[in-house]
Every structure is written in structure tokens, then in C-alpha cells.
mmCIF file of C-alpha atoms in Angstrom:
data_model
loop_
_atom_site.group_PDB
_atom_site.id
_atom_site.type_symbol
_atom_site.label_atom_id
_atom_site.label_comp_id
_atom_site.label_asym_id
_atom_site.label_seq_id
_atom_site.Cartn_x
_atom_site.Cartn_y
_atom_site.Cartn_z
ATOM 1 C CA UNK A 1 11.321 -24.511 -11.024
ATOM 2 C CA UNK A 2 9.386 -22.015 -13.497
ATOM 3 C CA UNK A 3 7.734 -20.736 -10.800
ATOM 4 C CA UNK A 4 10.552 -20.156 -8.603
ATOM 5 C CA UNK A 5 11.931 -17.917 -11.316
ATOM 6 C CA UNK A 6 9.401 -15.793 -12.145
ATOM 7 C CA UNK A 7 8.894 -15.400 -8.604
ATOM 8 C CA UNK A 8 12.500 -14.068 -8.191
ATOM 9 C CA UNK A 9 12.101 -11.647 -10.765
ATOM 10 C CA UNK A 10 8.443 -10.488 -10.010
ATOM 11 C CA UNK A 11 10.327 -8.030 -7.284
ATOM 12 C CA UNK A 12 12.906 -4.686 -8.082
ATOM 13 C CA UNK A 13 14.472 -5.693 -5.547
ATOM 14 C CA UNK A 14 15.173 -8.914 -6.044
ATOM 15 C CA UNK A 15 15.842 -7.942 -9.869
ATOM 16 C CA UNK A 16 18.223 -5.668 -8.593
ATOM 17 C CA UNK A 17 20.227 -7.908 -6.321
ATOM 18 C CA UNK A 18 20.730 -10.304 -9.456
ATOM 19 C CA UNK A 19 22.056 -7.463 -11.717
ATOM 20 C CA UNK A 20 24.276 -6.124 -9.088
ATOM 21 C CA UNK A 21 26.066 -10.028 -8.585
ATOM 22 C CA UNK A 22 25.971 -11.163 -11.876
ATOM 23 C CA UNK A 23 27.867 -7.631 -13.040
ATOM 24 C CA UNK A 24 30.501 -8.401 -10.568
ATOM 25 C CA UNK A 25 30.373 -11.844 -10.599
ATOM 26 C CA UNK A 26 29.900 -11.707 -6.804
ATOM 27 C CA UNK A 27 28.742 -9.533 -3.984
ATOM 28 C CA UNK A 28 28.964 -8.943 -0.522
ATOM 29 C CA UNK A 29 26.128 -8.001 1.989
ATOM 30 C CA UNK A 30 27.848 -5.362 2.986
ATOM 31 C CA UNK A 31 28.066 -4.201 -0.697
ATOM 32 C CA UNK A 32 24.157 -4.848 -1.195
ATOM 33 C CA UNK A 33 23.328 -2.334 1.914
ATOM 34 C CA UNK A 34 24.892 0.006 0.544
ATOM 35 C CA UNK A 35 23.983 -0.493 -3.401
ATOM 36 C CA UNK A 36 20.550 -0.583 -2.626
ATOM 37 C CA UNK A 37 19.712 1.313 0.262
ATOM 38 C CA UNK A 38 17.239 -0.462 2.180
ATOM 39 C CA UNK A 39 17.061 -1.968 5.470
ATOM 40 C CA UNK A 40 19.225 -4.937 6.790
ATOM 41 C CA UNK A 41 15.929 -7.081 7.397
ATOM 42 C CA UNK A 42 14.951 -6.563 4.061
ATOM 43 C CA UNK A 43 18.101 -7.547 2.159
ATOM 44 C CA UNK A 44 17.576 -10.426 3.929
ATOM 45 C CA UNK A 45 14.372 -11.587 3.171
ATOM 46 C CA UNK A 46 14.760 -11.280 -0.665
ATOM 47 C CA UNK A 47 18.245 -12.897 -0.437
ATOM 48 C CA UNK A 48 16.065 -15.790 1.567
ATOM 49 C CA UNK A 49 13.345 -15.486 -1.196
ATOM 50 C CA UNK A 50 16.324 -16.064 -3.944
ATOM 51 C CA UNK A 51 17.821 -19.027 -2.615
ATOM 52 C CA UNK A 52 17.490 -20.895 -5.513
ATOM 53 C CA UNK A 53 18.854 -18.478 -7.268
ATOM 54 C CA UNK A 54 22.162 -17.309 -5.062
ATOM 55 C CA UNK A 55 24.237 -19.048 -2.581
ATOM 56 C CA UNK A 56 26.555 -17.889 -0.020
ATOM 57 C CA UNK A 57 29.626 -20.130 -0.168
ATOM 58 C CA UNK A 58 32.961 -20.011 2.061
ATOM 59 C CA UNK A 59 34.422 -16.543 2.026
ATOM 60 C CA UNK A 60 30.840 -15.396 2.761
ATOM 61 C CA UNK A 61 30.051 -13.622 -0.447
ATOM 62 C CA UNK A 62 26.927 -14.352 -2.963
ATOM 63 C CA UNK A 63 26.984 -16.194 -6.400
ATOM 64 C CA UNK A 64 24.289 -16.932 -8.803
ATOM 65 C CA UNK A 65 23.405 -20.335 -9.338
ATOM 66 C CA UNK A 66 22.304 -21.888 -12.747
ATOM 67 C CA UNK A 67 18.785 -20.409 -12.132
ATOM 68 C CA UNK A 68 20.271 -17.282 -11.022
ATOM 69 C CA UNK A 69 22.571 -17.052 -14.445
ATOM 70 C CA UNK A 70 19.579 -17.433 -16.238
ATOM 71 C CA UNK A 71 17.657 -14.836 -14.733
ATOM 72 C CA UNK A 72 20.349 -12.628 -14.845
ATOM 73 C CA UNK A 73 20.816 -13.130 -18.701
ATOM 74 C CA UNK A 74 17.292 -12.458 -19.046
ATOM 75 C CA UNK A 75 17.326 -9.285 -17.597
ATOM 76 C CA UNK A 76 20.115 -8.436 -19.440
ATOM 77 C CA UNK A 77 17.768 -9.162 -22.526
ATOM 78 C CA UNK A 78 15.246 -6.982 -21.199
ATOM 79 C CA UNK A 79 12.548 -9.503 -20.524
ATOM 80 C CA UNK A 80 10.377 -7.929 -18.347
ATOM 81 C CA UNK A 81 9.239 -10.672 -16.001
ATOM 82 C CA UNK A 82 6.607 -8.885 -13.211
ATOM 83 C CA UNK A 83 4.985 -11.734 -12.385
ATOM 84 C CA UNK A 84 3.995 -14.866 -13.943
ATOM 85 C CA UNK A 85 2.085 -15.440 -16.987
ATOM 86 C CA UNK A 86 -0.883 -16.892 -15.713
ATOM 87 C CA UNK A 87 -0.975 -14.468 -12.469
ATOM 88 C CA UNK A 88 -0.478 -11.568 -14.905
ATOM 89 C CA UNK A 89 -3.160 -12.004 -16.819
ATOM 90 C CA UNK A 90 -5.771 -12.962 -13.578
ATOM 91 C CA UNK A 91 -4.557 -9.937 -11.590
ATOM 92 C CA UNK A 92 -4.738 -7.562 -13.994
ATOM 93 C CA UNK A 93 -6.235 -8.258 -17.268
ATOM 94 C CA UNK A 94 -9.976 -6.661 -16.348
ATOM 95 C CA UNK A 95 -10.699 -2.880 -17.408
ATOM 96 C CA UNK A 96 -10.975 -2.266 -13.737
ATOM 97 C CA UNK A 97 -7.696 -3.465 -12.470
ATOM 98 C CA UNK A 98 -5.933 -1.803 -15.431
ATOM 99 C CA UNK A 99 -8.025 1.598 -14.547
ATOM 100 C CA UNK A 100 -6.623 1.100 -10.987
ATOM 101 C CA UNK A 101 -3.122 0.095 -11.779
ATOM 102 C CA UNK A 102 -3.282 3.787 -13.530
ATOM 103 C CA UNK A 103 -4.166 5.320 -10.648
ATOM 104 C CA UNK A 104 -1.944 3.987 -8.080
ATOM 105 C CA UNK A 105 1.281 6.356 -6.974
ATOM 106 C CA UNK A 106 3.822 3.647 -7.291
ATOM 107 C CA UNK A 107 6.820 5.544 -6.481
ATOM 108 C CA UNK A 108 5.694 6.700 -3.655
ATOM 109 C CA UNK A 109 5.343 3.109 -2.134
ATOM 110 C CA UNK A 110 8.209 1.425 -3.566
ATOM 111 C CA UNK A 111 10.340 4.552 -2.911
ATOM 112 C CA UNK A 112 14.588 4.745 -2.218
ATOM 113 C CA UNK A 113 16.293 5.895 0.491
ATOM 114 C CA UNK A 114 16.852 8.901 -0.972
ATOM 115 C CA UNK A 115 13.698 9.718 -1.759
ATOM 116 C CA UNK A 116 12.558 9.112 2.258
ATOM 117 C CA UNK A 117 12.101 12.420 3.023
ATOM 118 C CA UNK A 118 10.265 14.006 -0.033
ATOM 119 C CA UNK A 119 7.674 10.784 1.124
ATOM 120 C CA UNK A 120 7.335 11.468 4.403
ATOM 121 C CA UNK A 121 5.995 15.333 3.493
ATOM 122 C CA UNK A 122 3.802 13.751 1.064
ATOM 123 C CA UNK A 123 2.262 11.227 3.534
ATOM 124 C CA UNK A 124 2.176 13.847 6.254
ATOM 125 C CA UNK A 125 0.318 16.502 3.865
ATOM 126 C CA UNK A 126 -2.182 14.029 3.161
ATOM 127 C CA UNK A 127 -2.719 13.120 6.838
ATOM 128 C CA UNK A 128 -3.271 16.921 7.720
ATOM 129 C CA UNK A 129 -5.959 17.762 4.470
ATOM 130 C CA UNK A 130 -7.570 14.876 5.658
ATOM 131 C CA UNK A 131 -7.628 15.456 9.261
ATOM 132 C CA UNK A 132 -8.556 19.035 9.030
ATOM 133 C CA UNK A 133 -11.428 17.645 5.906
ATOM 134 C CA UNK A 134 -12.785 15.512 8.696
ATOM 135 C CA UNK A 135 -13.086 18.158 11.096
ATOM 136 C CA UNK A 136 -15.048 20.955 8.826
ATOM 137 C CA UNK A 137 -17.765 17.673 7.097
ATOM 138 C CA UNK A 138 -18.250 16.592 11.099
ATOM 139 C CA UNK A 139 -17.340 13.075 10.083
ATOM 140 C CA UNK A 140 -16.472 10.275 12.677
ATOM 141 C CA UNK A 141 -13.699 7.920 10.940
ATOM 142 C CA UNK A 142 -13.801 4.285 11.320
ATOM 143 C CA UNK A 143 -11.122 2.763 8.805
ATOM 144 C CA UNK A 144 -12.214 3.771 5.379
ATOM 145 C CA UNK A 145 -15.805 4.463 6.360
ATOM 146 C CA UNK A 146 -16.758 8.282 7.461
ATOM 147 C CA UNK A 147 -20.244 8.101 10.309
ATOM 148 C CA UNK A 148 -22.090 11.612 9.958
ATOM 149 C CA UNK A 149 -22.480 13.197 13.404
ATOM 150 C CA UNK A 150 -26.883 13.106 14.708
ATOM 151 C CA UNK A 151 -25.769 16.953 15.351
ATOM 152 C CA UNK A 152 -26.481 19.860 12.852
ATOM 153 C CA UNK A 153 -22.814 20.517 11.624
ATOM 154 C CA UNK A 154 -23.387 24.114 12.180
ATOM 155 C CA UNK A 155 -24.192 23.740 15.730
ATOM 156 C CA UNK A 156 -20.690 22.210 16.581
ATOM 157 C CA UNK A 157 -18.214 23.904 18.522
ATOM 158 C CA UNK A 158 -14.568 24.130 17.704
ATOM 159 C CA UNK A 159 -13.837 21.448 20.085
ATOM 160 C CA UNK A 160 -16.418 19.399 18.548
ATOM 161 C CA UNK A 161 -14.750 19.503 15.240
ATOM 162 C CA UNK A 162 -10.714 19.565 16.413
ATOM 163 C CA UNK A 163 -11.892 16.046 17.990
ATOM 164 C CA UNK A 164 -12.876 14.662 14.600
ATOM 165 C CA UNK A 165 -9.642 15.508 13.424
ATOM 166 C CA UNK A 166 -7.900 13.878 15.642
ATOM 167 C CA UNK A 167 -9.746 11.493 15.138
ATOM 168 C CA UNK A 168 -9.032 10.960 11.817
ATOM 169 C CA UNK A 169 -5.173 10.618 12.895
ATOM 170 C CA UNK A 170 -6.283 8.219 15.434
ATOM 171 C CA UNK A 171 -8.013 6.128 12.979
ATOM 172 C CA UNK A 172 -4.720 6.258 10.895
ATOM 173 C CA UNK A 173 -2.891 3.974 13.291
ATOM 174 C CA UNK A 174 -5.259 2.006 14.007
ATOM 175 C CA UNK A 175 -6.255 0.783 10.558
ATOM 176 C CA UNK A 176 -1.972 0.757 10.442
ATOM 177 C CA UNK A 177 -1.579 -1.473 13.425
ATOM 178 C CA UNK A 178 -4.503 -3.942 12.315
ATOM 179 C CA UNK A 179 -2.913 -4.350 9.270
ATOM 180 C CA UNK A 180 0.395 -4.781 10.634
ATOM 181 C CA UNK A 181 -1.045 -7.183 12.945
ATOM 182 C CA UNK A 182 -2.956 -9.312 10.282
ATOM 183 C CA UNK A 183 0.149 -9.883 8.467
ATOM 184 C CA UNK A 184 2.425 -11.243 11.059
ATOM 185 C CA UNK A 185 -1.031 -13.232 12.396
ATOM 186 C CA UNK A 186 -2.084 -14.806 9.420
ATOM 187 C CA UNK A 187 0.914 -14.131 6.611
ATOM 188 C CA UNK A 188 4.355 -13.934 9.117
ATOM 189 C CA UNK A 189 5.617 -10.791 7.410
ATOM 190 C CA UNK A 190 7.268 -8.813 9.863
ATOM 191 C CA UNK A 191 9.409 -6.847 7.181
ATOM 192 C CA UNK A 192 9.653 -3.631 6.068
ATOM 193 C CA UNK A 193 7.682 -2.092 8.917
ATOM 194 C CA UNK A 194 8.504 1.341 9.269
ATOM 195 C CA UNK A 195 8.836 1.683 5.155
ATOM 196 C CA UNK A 196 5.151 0.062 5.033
ATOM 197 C CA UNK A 197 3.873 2.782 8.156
ATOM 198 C CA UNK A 198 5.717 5.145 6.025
ATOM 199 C CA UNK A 199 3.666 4.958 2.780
ATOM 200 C CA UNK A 200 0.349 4.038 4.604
ATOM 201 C CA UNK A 201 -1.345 6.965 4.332
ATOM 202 C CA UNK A 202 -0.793 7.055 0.659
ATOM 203 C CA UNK A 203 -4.031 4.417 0.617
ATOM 204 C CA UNK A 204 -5.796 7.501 2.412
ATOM 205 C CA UNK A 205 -5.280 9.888 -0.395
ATOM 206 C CA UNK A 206 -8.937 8.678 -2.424
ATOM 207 C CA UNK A 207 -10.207 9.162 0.712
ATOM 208 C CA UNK A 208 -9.328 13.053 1.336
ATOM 209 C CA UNK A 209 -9.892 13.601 -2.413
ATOM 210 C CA UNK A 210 -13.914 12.169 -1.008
ATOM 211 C CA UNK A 211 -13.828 14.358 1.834
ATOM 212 C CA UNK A 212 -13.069 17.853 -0.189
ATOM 213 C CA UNK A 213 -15.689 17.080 -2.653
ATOM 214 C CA UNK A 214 -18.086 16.446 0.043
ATOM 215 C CA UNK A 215 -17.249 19.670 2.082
ATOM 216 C CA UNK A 216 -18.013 21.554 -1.210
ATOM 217 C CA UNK A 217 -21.419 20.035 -1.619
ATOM 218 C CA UNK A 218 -22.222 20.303 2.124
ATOM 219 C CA UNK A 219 -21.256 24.412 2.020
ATOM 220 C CA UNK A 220 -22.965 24.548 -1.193
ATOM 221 C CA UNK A 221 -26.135 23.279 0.378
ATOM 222 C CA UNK A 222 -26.151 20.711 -2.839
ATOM 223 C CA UNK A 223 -25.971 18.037 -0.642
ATOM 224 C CA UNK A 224 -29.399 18.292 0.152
ATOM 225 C CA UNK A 225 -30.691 17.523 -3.719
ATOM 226 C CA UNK A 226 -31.452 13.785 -4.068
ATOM 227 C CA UNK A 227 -29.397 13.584 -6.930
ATOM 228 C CA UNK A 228 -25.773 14.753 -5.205
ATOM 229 C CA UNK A 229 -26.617 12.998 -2.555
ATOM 230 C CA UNK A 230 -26.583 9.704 -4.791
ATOM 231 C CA UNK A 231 -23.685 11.133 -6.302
ATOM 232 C CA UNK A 232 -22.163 11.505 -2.664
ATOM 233 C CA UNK A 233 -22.457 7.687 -1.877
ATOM 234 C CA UNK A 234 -21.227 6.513 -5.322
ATOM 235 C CA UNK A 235 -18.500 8.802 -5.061
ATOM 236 C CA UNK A 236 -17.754 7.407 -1.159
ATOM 237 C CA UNK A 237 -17.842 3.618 -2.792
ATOM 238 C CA UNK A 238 -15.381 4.577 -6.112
ATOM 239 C CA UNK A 239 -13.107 5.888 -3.596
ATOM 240 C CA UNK A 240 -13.120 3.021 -0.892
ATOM 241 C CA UNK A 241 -12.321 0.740 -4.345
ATOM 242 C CA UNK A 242 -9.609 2.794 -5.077
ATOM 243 C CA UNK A 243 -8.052 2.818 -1.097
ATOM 244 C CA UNK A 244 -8.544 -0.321 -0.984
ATOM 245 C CA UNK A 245 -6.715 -1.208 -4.138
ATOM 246 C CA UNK A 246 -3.835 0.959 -2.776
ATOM 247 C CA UNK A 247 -3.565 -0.856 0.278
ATOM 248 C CA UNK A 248 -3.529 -4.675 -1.585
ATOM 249 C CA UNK A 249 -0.916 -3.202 -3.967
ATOM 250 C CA UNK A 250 1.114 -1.638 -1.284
ATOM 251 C CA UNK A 251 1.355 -5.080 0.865
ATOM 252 C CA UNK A 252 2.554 -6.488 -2.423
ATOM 253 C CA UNK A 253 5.689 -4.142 -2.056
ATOM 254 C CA UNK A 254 6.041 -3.739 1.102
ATOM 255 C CA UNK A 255 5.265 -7.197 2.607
ATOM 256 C CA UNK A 256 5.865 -8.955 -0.288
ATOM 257 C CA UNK A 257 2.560 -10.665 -0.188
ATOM 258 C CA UNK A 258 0.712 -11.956 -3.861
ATOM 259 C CA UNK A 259 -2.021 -9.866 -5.016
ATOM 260 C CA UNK A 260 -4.893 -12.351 -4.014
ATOM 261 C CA UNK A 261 -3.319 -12.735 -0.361
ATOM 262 C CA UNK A 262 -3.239 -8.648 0.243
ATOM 263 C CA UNK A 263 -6.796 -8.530 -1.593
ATOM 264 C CA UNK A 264 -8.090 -10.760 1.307
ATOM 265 C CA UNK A 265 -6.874 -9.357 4.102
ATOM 266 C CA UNK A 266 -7.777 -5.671 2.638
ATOM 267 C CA UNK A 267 -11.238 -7.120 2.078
ATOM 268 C CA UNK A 268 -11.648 -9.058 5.074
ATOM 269 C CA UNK A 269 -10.857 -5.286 7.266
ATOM 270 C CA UNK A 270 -13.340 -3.809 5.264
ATOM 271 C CA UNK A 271 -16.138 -5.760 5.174
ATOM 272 C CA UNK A 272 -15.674 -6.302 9.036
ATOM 273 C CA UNK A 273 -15.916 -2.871 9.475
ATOM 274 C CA UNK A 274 -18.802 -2.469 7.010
ATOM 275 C CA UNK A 275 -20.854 -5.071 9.387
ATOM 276 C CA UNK A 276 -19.802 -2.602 12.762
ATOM 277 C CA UNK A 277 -20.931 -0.080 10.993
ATOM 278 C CA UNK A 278 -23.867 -1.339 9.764
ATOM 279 C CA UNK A 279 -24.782 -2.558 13.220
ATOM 280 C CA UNK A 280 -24.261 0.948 15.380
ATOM 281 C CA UNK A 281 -26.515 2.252 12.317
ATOM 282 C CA UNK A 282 -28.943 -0.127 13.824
#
């Protein structure tokens, strides 16, 4: 029963839905759409996650439980209840997962309806930098990894380098869709698609951040010393971390899924890409 508790109140959303019917003693759907501002499906899945907590009775409207009482009182005591005690302190008590946590753009994955739009010009900005990035460094993109072209970069054509832009895009919706895919296969989270396609490049921004500073030591010629090219890789790797992290922490808000589950599957993509890789290197 502990669990199912902390569980309800490791999600805004869900916290929200238990402050908005225990303030009025009772709410309708209706009044939750518009309250909250997200999508049908997803009211619907937390309310389905809080069952415990609230039941629907006759007249069709939502009341707290016991449980639900109690959570509510607790949030009206401020407890801040994330996650659970013992998942708290394995997720994210190491340096690193604290130094990630600090890096991660959390608004603009758990983001309101209002605040749509203002997302969607920051996820297409970051698709363009890095499509047009990709282009000038001559880079092939395969999920988070970036294969040099065999060709002198100077020696391209225009064409040449417009196609690994595109490219670039391409590779956007196709790391999407797989990850889409592996999450109704292996999870069954359908939710929250277009919200979770919506924030996705987001876990792409490390990755353009990479591709600028490795323009600027490729015109700079600085590439070429041993040392910045060491830098170059270690640089590559810090950033794949960091996308990587993104992408675990934004199927936690999006799909809902626990830290360890979105870890795996962010993993499992990347180190079966690694192997491709590895092998056309080969």
C-alpha cells in the first residue's frame, strides 16, 4: 500500500489531479481537461494509475479514497514525495546522476499547454543548428553516433553536404519511431505520443552543442593535434551520456516509465547501434 502511494505522488500530474478533487471535494473529467490542459488519453491513464486513490461513483464524478485523503493532506503539508525513498536514493544519489539531473531542461519536457508553442520553436531550432552542424563537419548520423565521411570535407559539393543534413532530420524520426516502437513492444505505453515527439529533440541538444565544437576544431585545423583529437572523442562520449540521460528522463514524463525501465531501453538503442557501427567500421 506504501508503494502505491508514493507511486501516486511521484507524478505532477497525478499530484495535481489530487489537489484539484480534494479542494473541491469532487471533480469531473470534464473539469480535469480543462484544469490541466493535457490530452484526453492522458487524464486517463493517471486517473487509471490512481485507482487506489480515486473512484468514480454514480453521478460519474471522482472522490478520493482513504489513500487518496491522505495523499492529499500530505501535499497540503508540503511533503514532497518524487518518488520513493529507496528509489530516490538508487536513482539519484551518485555525483553523476545529480550532475545530470542539473543539466536536464525539465520544463521543456514536462511542459503545459500553454507553453506548446514556445516548445515547439525550441525543438525546431535545435533540429535546424543541428542539421545544418551536420552538413558543414560532413558527418553521417546514425542515432546518437556521427560516421566521418572517407572524403576530404573540402572536396564535397553542396549537394554532398545538404544530404547530411537531411540526414540528420531523417535520423530524428527514426531514433523517434524506434523509441516509440520499443515502448508499446516491450512497456505498452502508447500515451502521450505527440507531447513525447514533441520534446524529442530536446535529447539532441548535447549532441549539436558536440557538433559546433567540432566544426570549430575542424576549421581551426586543431583537429589534427593528437591531443584535440582525444579531446574530440571524450567530448563525443560526455555528450552521448548526457542525450542519453535526457532521453531515460524524458520517458519517465512522458511515458511514465521508472527510471531503470527508460535506462534500459535508452541503453539497449545505443549499444545496438554502437555494435552496427562498430561493424561497418569493420
Amino acid at each position: 500500500m506504501e508503494s502505491i502511494f508514493y507511486y501516486a505522488l511521484s507524478h505532477e500530474i497525478r499530484r495535481k489531479i489530487i489537489k484539484i478533487i480534494g479542494d473541491n471535494d469532487f471533480s469531473s473529467f470534464t473539469a480535469l481537461k480543462k484544469i490541466l490542459k493535457v490530452s484526453t488519453g492522458t487524464i486517463y491513464h493517471h486517473l487509471d494509475s490512481l485507482s487506489q486513490l480515486i473512484k468514480q461513483k454514480d453521478d460519474k464524478k471522482y472522490y478520493l479514497t482513504d489513500l487518496g485523503k491522505h495523499a492529499y493532506n500530505s501535499l497540503l503539508e508540503n511533503i514532497e514525495i518524487i518518488e520513493t525513498p529507496d528509489r530516490l536514493n538508487r536513482e539519484f544519489s551518485s555525483p553523476l546522476f545529480r550532475f545530470l539531473f542539473s543539466l536536464t531542461p525539465k520544463k521543456f519536457m514536462a511542459f503545459e499547454e500553454a507553453d506548446r508553442s514556445y516548445n515547439l520553436v525550441i525543438s525546431i531550432t535545435i533540429l535546424i543548428l543541428g542539421s545544418i552542424l551536420c552538413g558543414l563537419n560532413g558527418f553521417y548520423s546514425f542515432l546518437l553516433f556521427f560516421i566521418r565521411t572517407p572524403e576530404n570535407i573540402y572536396d564535397l559539393s553542396i549537394i554532398t553536404h545538404v544530404f547530411f543534413s537531411l540526414l540528420f532530420v531523417v535520423n530524428f524520426f527514426i531514433y523517434f519511431i524506434l523509441v516509440e516502437l520499443f515502448c508499446r513492444l516491450f512497456y505498452k505505453r502508447s500515451e502521450n505520443t505527440l507531447e513525447f515527439f514533441m520534446s524529442f529533440p530536446i535529447i539532441f541538444y548535447p549532441m549539436v552543442i558536440y557538433l559546433l565544437v567540432h566544426f570549430l576544431l575542424l576549421s581551426t585545423e586543431l583537429i589534427q593535434i593528437a591531443f584535440f583529437g582525444v579531446l574530440d572523442t571524450i567530448l563525443l562520449i560526455f555528450f552521448q551520456i548526457l542525450s542519453l540521460w535526457l532521453l531515460t528522463y524524458n520517458l519517465n514524463v512522458s511515458k511514465d516509465l521508472k527510471i531503470e525501465s527508460g535506462l534500459i531501453l535508452s541503453l539497449l538503442l545505443h549499444y545496438g547501434s554502437f555494435t552496427i557501427v562498430l561493424f561497418l567500421a569493420l
